[in-house]
Amino acid sequence: MSLAVLAGRAMFGLQVRPVQVEVHVGCGLPAFSIVGLPGAGVRESRDRVRSAILSCGFEFPSGRITVNLAPADLPKDSGRFDLPIAVGILLASGQIDRPPSGATEMSHYVLAGELSLTGALMAERAALAIALALAREDHEAVLILAPPAAGIAALVPGLCVLQAQSLEEVVAHMAGRQPLLVATPAALPLASSQLACMSEVRGQALARQALEIAAAGGHSVLFCGPPGVGKSMLAQRLPGLLPPLTQTQALEVAAVQGLVSIQQGLSAAPPFRAPHHGASTAALVGGGAHPRPGEISLAHHGVLFLDELPEFDRRALEALREPLETGSVTVARAAGSYRFPARFQLLAAMNPCPCGWYGHPRRVCRCPQERILKYRAQVSGPLLDRIDLHVTLAAEKAWHELPAGESSEAVRVRVLAAHQRQLQRQGCLNARLEATSLLANVQLDDAARALLAEVIQRLGWSARASQRALRVARTLADLDGLEQPRLQHVAQAVQFRPSSDDVSA
């Protein structure tokens, strides 16, 4: 056999594209060429594959070797093509016998992994993304990976995953001499119990309630107050109120994180990302020459905390507007568009002015009015309009004498019950309700409807603002165990919205 064809996979953002690895070994002067738009990582495969084949005791062909990665117009990068290229060379040169009858056909194998110079198979960062795509597209596929990555990929239901330590083991399996072991699914750890507890927060009853509402309905929150009132402290306690991720959610989170992290692993704890306010637009929403997910995608199914909100670059903040609505972000490049998931919960904090003391009962603010307006204008009205809960925190007097607050465990019980009601009723959290579903699941009585209409007229709310207030009212009713929001729930939801003057500032 002078021609071998194997299956590989290329990553296009988080999208997985099938790649046909064609290897031809022919006569002529010794040469080794790779075509099909290979990146630097793929071109370097020539040296790794040569050393790996020789180190495993095989003969490297002395003829002309041509590797074609089809389709030719799809960019390919990383060392995951080392394994299919090496196996293809051994097949094309006749060093691997044809699979015995009854064995899995070669076309069903999908090989992914970088080879060391000794022939050892190294873990594949995008293993989980590849496994999820195969489970959706090809139920007969057999994925071969290094053991650490194979254990995680085996968590994907409906997919056969084999683990191999080296090129030698893969060759022995292909020849029918020594079958590879089926990968054992890795254990999914429980959410950490060492998360910061709400009992450490003394006072700030309104902010505590807003945090519970946010956790119960998946709402976004903005805390505004002078330094030291507990804005960051409250934000760090939100993960302790959230329920653990489902296995499907944990797999999605790990697939995204696998694109930027070499370490493979899953966790049931929702991600909590807190980028510095100097983060660029690309770091926040994703991008680069070869686009990678940003902080909003790394916070998928979790929390994105933006402290010192007005200090972020305005363009970076404006880039959050579409993902907050759609739950995804698309990065456009000349080679194509890369789509990353970004279903995150926004939690932000800011000072009322540049010095921080505006409105403080004992400290004097010396900021000119123009500077205060410019500072607040860093956060645009359209972005503020997309935040469900606006909370102003005041400095507590003698906070150390206040009693300890309710524990996170006690609050989480109510949050879990509210989550369960929402999932049974509509299949998603209240913050994700579309307009049609929102109207179907929120039936206000006359008093509540009249209050909402009056507020919309008096404050000049947009349709988005009124819908977000209804979602918050729906969550308040769920926390109280009621079928429909009542007047007090609508009134409370209205209090968490800024006035038109606040938004315009």
Coordinates of C-alpha atoms in Angstrom, one line a residue:
M1 CA 0.0 0.0 0.0
S2 CA 1.5 3.3 -1.1
L3 CA -1.5 5.5 -0.1
A4 CA -3.2 5.7 3.3
V5 CA -6.2 7.8 4.3
L6 CA -7.1 8.5 7.9
A7 CA -9.4 10.8 9.8
G8 CA -8.4 13.8 11.8
R9 CA -10.0 16.9 13.2
A10 CA -9.2 20.6 12.9
M11 CA -10.3 23.3 15.3
F12 CA -11.9 26.5 14.0
G13 CA -12.5 28.3 17.2
L14 CA -14.7 25.9 19.1
Q15 CA -16.0 24.4 15.9
V16 CA -14.6 21.0 15.0
R17 CA -14.1 20.4 11.3
P18 CA -13.4 16.9 9.7
V19 CA -10.0 16.6 8.0
Q20 CA -8.9 13.8 5.8
V21 CA -5.2 12.9 6.3
E22 CA -3.9 11.4 3.0
V23 CA -0.4 10.0 3.1
H24 CA 1.4 8.9 -0.1
V25 CA 4.8 7.2 -0.1
G26 CA 6.4 7.1 -3.6
C27 CA 9.6 6.7 -5.4
G28 CA 12.1 9.6 -5.8
L29 CA 14.6 11.5 -3.8
P30 CA 13.9 11.5 -0.1
A31 CA 11.5 14.3 0.8
F32 CA 8.8 14.9 3.3
S33 CA 6.2 17.6 2.4
I34 CA 2.9 18.6 4.0
V35 CA 0.2 20.4 2.0
G36 CA -3.3 21.6 2.7
L37 CA -2.8 25.0 4.4
P38 CA -0.7 23.7 7.4
G39 CA 0.3 26.1 10.2
A40 CA 3.7 26.2 11.9
G41 CA 2.7 23.6 14.4
V42 CA 1.7 21.2 11.6
R43 CA 4.8 21.9 9.5
E44 CA 7.0 21.0 12.5
S45 CA 5.3 17.6 12.5
R46 CA 7.8 16.4 10.0
D47 CA 10.7 16.3 12.5
R48 CA 8.6 15.0 15.4
V49 CA 7.0 12.2 13.3
R50 CA 10.4 11.1 11.9
S51 CA 12.0 10.8 15.3
A52 CA 8.9 9.1 16.8
I53 CA 8.8 6.4 14.1
L54 CA 12.5 5.7 14.4
S55 CA 12.4 5.6 18.3
C56 CA 9.6 3.1 18.2
G57 CA 11.7 0.7 16.1
F58 CA 10.0 1.2 12.7
E59 CA 11.7 2.2 9.5
F60 CA 11.3 5.7 8.1
P61 CA 10.6 5.4 4.3
S62 CA 13.5 6.7 2.2
G63 CA 11.2 7.8 -0.7
R64 CA 9.1 10.8 -1.3
I65 CA 6.4 11.3 1.3
T66 CA 3.5 13.6 0.6
V67 CA 0.9 14.4 3.3
N68 CA -2.3 16.1 2.2
L69 CA -4.7 17.6 4.7
A70 CA -8.0 18.0 3.0
P71 CA -9.9 20.3 2.6
A72 CA -7.1 22.4 1.4
D73 CA -8.8 25.8 2.1
L74 CA -9.2 25.1 5.9
P75 CA -6.3 26.3 8.1
K76 CA -4.8 23.6 10.3
D77 CA -2.6 24.1 13.3
S78 CA -1.3 22.4 16.5
G79 CA 0.5 19.1 16.8
R80 CA -2.7 17.0 16.9
F81 CA -2.0 15.7 13.4
D82 CA 1.2 14.0 14.4
L83 CA -0.5 10.7 15.2
P84 CA -2.6 10.3 12.0
I85 CA 0.4 11.4 9.9
A86 CA 2.7 8.8 11.6
V87 CA 0.2 6.0 11.3
G88 CA -0.5 7.0 7.7
I89 CA 3.2 6.7 6.9
L90 CA 3.5 3.3 8.5
L91 CA 0.4 2.1 6.6
A92 CA 1.5 3.5 3.3
S93 CA 4.9 2.0 3.6
G94 CA 3.5 -1.4 4.4
Q95 CA 4.8 -1.6 8.0
I96 CA 1.2 -2.1 9.4
D97 CA -0.7 -5.1 8.3
R98 CA -4.3 -4.6 7.2
P99 CA -6.8 -4.9 10.1
P100 CA -8.1 -8.4 10.6
S101 CA -11.6 -9.2 9.5
G102 CA -14.2 -8.2 12.0
A103 CA -12.1 -5.3 13.3
T104 CA -13.2 -1.7 13.2
E105 CA -12.7 -0.2 9.7
M106 CA -9.9 2.3 9.4
S107 CA -12.3 5.0 8.3
H108 CA -14.1 5.0 11.7
Y109 CA -10.9 5.8 13.6
V110 CA -10.3 9.4 14.5
L111 CA -6.8 10.0 15.7
A112 CA -5.6 13.1 17.6
G113 CA -2.4 13.7 19.5
E114 CA 1.0 15.2 19.4
L115 CA 4.0 12.8 19.5
S116 CA 7.2 13.3 21.5
L117 CA 10.5 12.4 19.9
T118 CA 10.3 9.0 21.8
G119 CA 7.0 8.1 20.3
A120 CA 5.0 8.9 23.4
L121 CA 1.5 10.3 22.8
M122 CA 0.8 13.6 24.5
A123 CA -2.5 14.9 25.8
E124 CA -4.8 16.8 23.3
R125 CA -6.1 20.1 24.6
A126 CA -9.2 20.1 22.4
A127 CA -10.0 16.5 23.2
L128 CA -13.4 17.3 24.8
A129 CA -14.5 19.6 22.0
I130 CA -13.6 16.9 19.4
A131 CA -15.5 14.3 21.5
L132 CA -18.6 16.4 21.7
A133 CA -18.6 17.0 18.0
L134 CA -18.1 13.3 17.2
A135 CA -20.9 12.3 19.5
R136 CA -23.3 14.6 17.6
E137 CA -22.1 13.8 14.1
D138 CA -20.8 10.2 13.9
H139 CA -22.0 7.5 16.3
E140 CA -19.7 4.9 14.8
A141 CA -16.5 6.9 15.3
V142 CA -13.7 5.6 17.6
L143 CA -11.5 8.3 19.1
I144 CA -7.9 7.5 20.0
L145 CA -6.3 9.8 22.6
A146 CA -3.6 9.9 25.2
P147 CA -4.9 8.6 28.6
P148 CA -5.4 11.9 30.5
A149 CA -7.4 13.4 27.6
A150 CA -9.2 10.1 26.9
G151 CA -10.6 9.9 30.4
I152 CA -12.2 13.3 30.0
A153 CA -13.5 12.6 26.4
A154 CA -15.0 9.3 27.7
L155 CA -17.4 11.4 29.8
V156 CA -19.3 12.3 26.5
P157 CA -22.1 9.7 26.2
G158 CA -22.5 7.6 23.1
L159 CA -18.8 7.8 22.0
C160 CA -16.2 5.0 22.0
V161 CA -12.9 6.4 23.3
L162 CA -9.6 4.4 23.3
Q163 CA -6.5 5.4 25.2
A164 CA -3.0 4.9 24.0
Q165 CA 0.3 5.7 25.6
S166 CA 2.5 5.7 22.5
L167 CA 2.7 5.2 18.8
E168 CA 3.7 1.6 19.3
E169 CA 0.4 0.8 21.1
V170 CA -1.7 2.4 18.3
V171 CA 0.2 0.4 15.7
A172 CA -0.3 -2.8 17.6
H173 CA -4.0 -2.1 17.8
M174 CA -4.3 -1.3 14.1
A175 CA -2.6 -4.5 13.3
G176 CA -4.8 -6.5 15.6
R177 CA -2.0 -7.7 17.9
Q178 CA -2.9 -5.8 21.1
P179 CA -6.2 -4.0 21.4
L180 CA -6.2 -0.7 23.1
L181 CA -8.0 -0.2 26.4
V182 CA -11.4 1.6 26.4
A183 CA -11.0 4.8 28.4
T184 CA -12.6 5.0 31.8
P185 CA -14.6 8.2 32.3
A186 CA -12.9 10.6 34.7
A187 CA -14.6 11.4 38.0
L188 CA -16.5 14.7 38.1
P189 CA -15.5 16.4 41.3
L190 CA -18.1 18.1 43.4
A191 CA -18.2 21.8 43.8
S192 CA -15.8 23.0 46.4
S193 CA -17.1 23.6 49.9
Q194 CA -14.3 26.1 50.7
L195 CA -16.1 29.0 48.9
A196 CA -16.5 32.2 50.8
C197 CA -19.6 32.3 53.0
M198 CA -22.3 35.0 53.1
S199 CA -22.3 34.8 56.9
E200 CA -19.1 36.9 56.8
V201 CA -21.0 39.9 55.3
R202 CA -22.4 42.0 58.1
G203 CA -25.2 44.4 57.2
Q204 CA -26.0 45.5 53.6
A205 CA -29.4 43.7 53.6
L206 CA -30.4 45.1 50.2
A207 CA -27.2 44.0 48.5
R208 CA -27.5 40.5 50.1
Q209 CA -31.1 40.3 48.8
A210 CA -30.0 41.4 45.3
L211 CA -27.3 38.7 45.3
E212 CA -29.8 36.0 46.3
I213 CA -32.2 37.2 43.5
A214 CA -29.3 37.2 41.0
A215 CA -28.4 33.6 42.0
A216 CA -32.0 32.4 41.9
G217 CA -32.8 33.8 38.4
G218 CA -29.4 34.2 36.7
H219 CA -29.7 38.0 36.7
S220 CA -26.9 40.5 36.2
V221 CA -26.0 42.9 39.0
L222 CA -24.3 46.2 39.4
F223 CA -23.1 47.3 42.9
C224 CA -22.3 51.0 43.3
G225 CA -20.9 52.5 46.5
P226 CA -17.9 54.1 48.1
P227 CA -14.6 52.2 48.8
G228 CA -14.8 49.6 51.6
V229 CA -18.6 49.0 51.7
G230 CA -18.3 45.4 50.6
K231 CA -18.8 45.4 46.9
S232 CA -16.0 43.0 46.0
M233 CA -16.7 40.9 49.2
L234 CA -20.3 40.4 48.1
A235 CA -19.3 39.5 44.5
Q236 CA -16.9 36.8 45.7
R237 CA -19.7 35.1 47.5
L238 CA -22.0 34.6 44.6
P239 CA -20.4 31.3 43.5
G240 CA -21.3 29.9 46.9
L241 CA -25.0 30.5 46.2
L242 CA -25.1 28.8 42.8
P243 CA -26.0 25.2 42.3
P244 CA -23.3 22.9 40.8
L245 CA -23.1 22.5 37.1
T246 CA -24.8 19.6 35.4
Q247 CA -22.5 17.1 33.6
T248 CA -23.5 18.6 30.2
Q249 CA -22.6 22.1 31.4
A250 CA -19.4 21.0 33.0
L251 CA -18.4 19.4 29.6
E252 CA -19.1 22.6 27.7
V253 CA -17.1 24.7 30.2
A254 CA -14.2 22.3 30.0
A255 CA -14.3 22.3 26.2
V256 CA -13.9 26.0 26.1
Q257 CA -11.2 26.1 28.8
G258 CA -9.3 23.4 26.9
L259 CA -8.7 25.8 24.1
V260 CA -6.6 28.1 26.3
S261 CA -5.3 25.7 29.0
I262 CA -3.0 22.7 28.6
Q263 CA -4.3 21.1 31.8
Q264 CA -7.4 19.0 31.3
G265 CA -10.0 18.7 34.0
L266 CA -13.7 19.1 34.9
S267 CA -15.4 20.7 37.8
A268 CA -18.9 20.9 39.0
A269 CA -18.2 24.4 40.3
P270 CA -19.4 27.3 38.1
P271 CA -16.5 29.3 36.8
F272 CA -15.8 32.7 38.3
R273 CA -13.7 35.0 36.2
A274 CA -12.5 38.4 37.5
P275 CA -10.3 40.1 34.8
H276 CA -8.2 43.2 35.7
H277 CA -9.7 46.5 34.5
G278 CA -6.8 46.9 32.1
A279 CA -7.9 43.9 30.0
S280 CA -8.1 44.6 26.3
T281 CA -11.2 44.0 24.2
A282 CA -9.7 40.8 22.7
A283 CA -8.9 39.5 26.2
L284 CA -12.4 40.2 27.3
V285 CA -14.5 39.0 24.4
G286 CA -12.0 36.9 22.5
G287 CA -9.8 37.5 19.4
G288 CA -6.2 37.4 18.2
A289 CA -4.6 36.4 14.9
H290 CA -5.8 32.8 15.6
P291 CA -9.0 33.7 17.7
R292 CA -9.2 32.2 21.1
P293 CA -12.0 32.6 23.7
G294 CA -11.9 35.6 26.0
E295 CA -13.0 36.0 29.6
I296 CA -16.7 36.1 28.7
S297 CA -16.4 32.6 27.1
L298 CA -14.3 31.3 30.0
A299 CA -17.1 32.4 32.3
H300 CA -19.6 30.3 30.3
H301 CA -22.3 28.9 32.7
G302 CA -20.6 30.9 35.4
V303 CA -19.9 34.5 36.7
L304 CA -17.9 37.3 35.1
F305 CA -17.0 39.9 37.7
L306 CA -15.9 43.3 36.5
D307 CA -14.6 45.3 39.4
E308 CA -14.0 49.0 38.9
L309 CA -16.3 48.9 35.9
P310 CA -15.7 52.5 34.6
E311 CA -12.0 51.9 34.5
F312 CA -12.4 49.3 31.7
D313 CA -11.8 50.5 28.2
R314 CA -15.2 51.7 26.9
R315 CA -14.8 49.7 23.6
A316 CA -14.3 46.5 25.7
L317 CA -17.5 47.2 27.7
E318 CA -19.5 48.0 24.6
A319 CA -18.5 44.6 23.2
L320 CA -20.4 42.9 26.1
R321 CA -23.8 44.2 24.9
E322 CA -24.5 41.5 22.2
P323 CA -23.2 38.5 24.3
L324 CA -25.4 39.6 27.2
E325 CA -28.4 39.2 24.9
T326 CA -27.4 36.3 22.7
G327 CA -25.3 34.1 25.0
S328 CA -22.5 33.8 22.4
V329 CA -19.9 35.9 20.7
T330 CA -18.7 35.8 17.1
V331 CA -15.2 36.9 16.2
A332 CA -14.9 37.8 12.5
R333 CA -11.6 37.3 10.6
A334 CA -10.6 37.2 6.9
A335 CA -10.4 33.4 7.1
G336 CA -13.9 33.1 8.6
S337 CA -16.0 33.7 11.7
Y338 CA -15.3 32.0 15.0
R339 CA -18.2 31.5 17.3
F340 CA -17.7 31.0 21.1
P341 CA -20.3 30.4 23.7
A342 CA -20.7 33.2 26.3
R343 CA -23.8 32.4 28.5
F344 CA -22.4 34.2 31.5
Q345 CA -23.8 36.1 34.5
L346 CA -22.4 39.6 34.7
L347 CA -21.6 41.0 38.2
A348 CA -20.0 44.5 38.2
A349 CA -18.9 47.0 40.8
M350 CA -18.1 50.7 40.6
N351 CA -17.5 53.8 42.8
P352 CA -19.9 56.7 42.5
C353 CA -17.1 59.0 41.4
P354 CA -13.4 58.9 40.6
C355 CA -12.3 59.6 44.2
G356 CA -15.1 57.3 45.5
W357 CA -16.5 59.5 48.2
Y358 CA -19.5 61.1 46.4
G359 CA -22.5 60.9 48.7
H360 CA -20.5 59.6 51.7
P361 CA -21.9 60.9 55.0
R362 CA -18.5 61.6 56.5
R363 CA -15.9 61.9 53.7
V364 CA -15.8 64.8 51.3
C365 CA -15.9 64.3 47.5
R366 CA -13.7 66.9 45.8
C367 CA -14.4 65.7 42.2
P368 CA -15.7 68.4 39.8
Q369 CA -19.2 67.7 38.5
E370 CA -17.8 67.4 34.9
R371 CA -15.3 64.8 36.0
I372 CA -18.1 62.8 37.8
L373 CA -20.2 62.8 34.7
K374 CA -17.3 61.8 32.5
Y375 CA -16.5 58.9 34.9
R376 CA -20.0 57.6 34.9
A377 CA -20.3 58.1 31.1
Q378 CA -17.6 55.4 30.7
V379 CA -20.5 52.9 31.2
S380 CA -23.0 53.6 28.5
G381 CA -26.8 53.7 28.8
P382 CA -27.3 50.7 26.6
L383 CA -25.0 48.6 28.7
L384 CA -26.7 49.7 32.0
D385 CA -30.0 49.0 30.5
R386 CA -29.0 45.3 30.1
I387 CA -28.2 45.0 33.8
D388 CA -31.2 43.7 35.8
L389 CA -30.3 44.7 39.3
H390 CA -28.8 48.1 40.3
V391 CA -27.8 48.3 43.9
T392 CA -26.4 51.4 45.8
L393 CA -24.4 50.4 48.9
A394 CA -23.9 52.9 51.8
A395 CA -21.3 52.7 54.4
E396 CA -22.5 50.8 57.5
K397 CA -22.0 52.4 60.9
A398 CA -20.3 50.2 63.5
W399 CA -20.4 47.3 61.1
H400 CA -18.3 45.1 63.5
E401 CA -21.1 45.3 66.0
L402 CA -23.7 43.9 63.5
P403 CA -24.6 40.3 63.8
A404 CA -23.3 37.7 61.3
G405 CA -25.4 37.3 58.2
E406 CA -27.3 34.2 57.0
S407 CA -25.0 31.5 55.7
S408 CA -24.5 30.7 52.1
E409 CA -25.8 27.2 52.7
A410 CA -29.2 28.5 53.9
V411 CA -29.5 30.9 51.0
R412 CA -28.5 28.1 48.5
V413 CA -31.5 26.0 49.7
R414 CA -33.9 28.8 48.5
V415 CA -31.9 29.4 45.3
L416 CA -32.1 25.7 44.4
A417 CA -35.8 25.6 45.0
A418 CA -36.3 28.6 42.8
H419 CA -34.1 27.0 40.1
Q420 CA -36.2 23.9 40.2
R421 CA -39.5 25.8 39.8
Q422 CA -38.1 27.7 36.8
L423 CA -36.7 24.6 35.0
Q424 CA -40.0 22.7 35.5
R425 CA -42.1 25.6 34.3
Q426 CA -40.1 26.9 31.3
G427 CA -36.9 24.9 30.9
C428 CA -34.6 27.8 31.6
L429 CA -33.8 30.5 34.2
N430 CA -35.9 33.6 34.3
A431 CA -33.0 35.8 33.0
R432 CA -33.0 33.7 29.8
L433 CA -36.7 34.1 29.1
E434 CA -37.5 35.4 25.6
A435 CA -40.2 38.1 25.2
T436 CA -42.9 35.6 24.1
S437 CA -42.1 33.1 26.9
L438 CA -42.0 35.9 29.4
L439 CA -45.5 37.1 28.7
A440 CA -46.7 33.5 28.8
N441 CA -45.2 32.9 32.2
V442 CA -45.9 36.3 33.9
Q443 CA -49.6 37.1 34.5
L444 CA -49.9 40.3 36.5
D445 CA -53.1 41.3 38.4
D446 CA -54.6 44.7 37.8
A447 CA -52.7 46.5 40.6
A448 CA -49.3 45.1 39.5
R449 CA -50.0 45.9 35.9
A450 CA -51.1 49.5 36.7
L451 CA -47.9 50.1 38.8
L452 CA -45.7 48.8 36.0
A453 CA -47.5 51.0 33.4
E454 CA -47.1 54.1 35.6
V455 CA -43.4 53.5 36.1
I456 CA -42.8 52.9 32.4
Q457 CA -44.5 56.2 31.6
R458 CA -43.0 58.2 34.4
L459 CA -39.4 57.0 34.0
G460 CA -39.4 56.5 30.3
W461 CA -38.3 52.9 30.4
S462 CA -37.4 51.1 27.2
A463 CA -39.1 47.8 26.3
R464 CA -35.9 46.0 27.4
A465 CA -36.0 47.6 30.8
S466 CA -39.6 46.7 31.4
Q467 CA -39.0 43.1 30.4
R468 CA -36.0 42.8 32.7
A469 CA -38.1 44.2 35.6
L470 CA -40.7 41.5 34.8
R471 CA -38.0 38.8 34.9
V472 CA -36.8 40.0 38.3
A473 CA -40.4 40.1 39.6
R474 CA -40.9 36.5 38.3
T475 CA -37.8 35.5 40.3
L476 CA -39.0 37.2 43.4
A477 CA -42.3 35.2 43.1
D478 CA -40.3 32.0 42.7
L479 CA -38.3 32.7 45.8
D480 CA -41.6 33.2 47.7
G481 CA -43.0 30.0 46.2
L482 CA -45.9 31.8 44.4
E483 CA -47.4 30.9 41.0
Q484 CA -47.5 34.5 39.7
P485 CA -45.8 37.8 40.7
R486 CA -47.8 40.1 42.8
L487 CA -47.8 43.9 43.4
Q488 CA -45.0 43.7 46.0
H489 CA -42.8 41.8 43.6
V490 CA -43.3 44.3 40.8
A491 CA -42.6 47.2 43.2
Q492 CA -39.5 45.5 44.5
A493 CA -38.2 44.9 40.9
V494 CA -38.8 48.5 40.1
Q495 CA -36.6 49.6 43.0
F496 CA -33.7 47.6 41.5
R497 CA -33.9 49.5 38.2
P498 CA -32.1 52.9 37.7
S499 CA -34.0 56.0 36.7
S500 CA -33.7 57.5 33.3
D501 CA -31.3 60.1 34.7
D502 CA -29.0 57.5 36.1
V503 CA -28.9 55.6 32.8
S504 CA -28.2 58.8 30.8
A505 CA -25.4 59.7 33.1

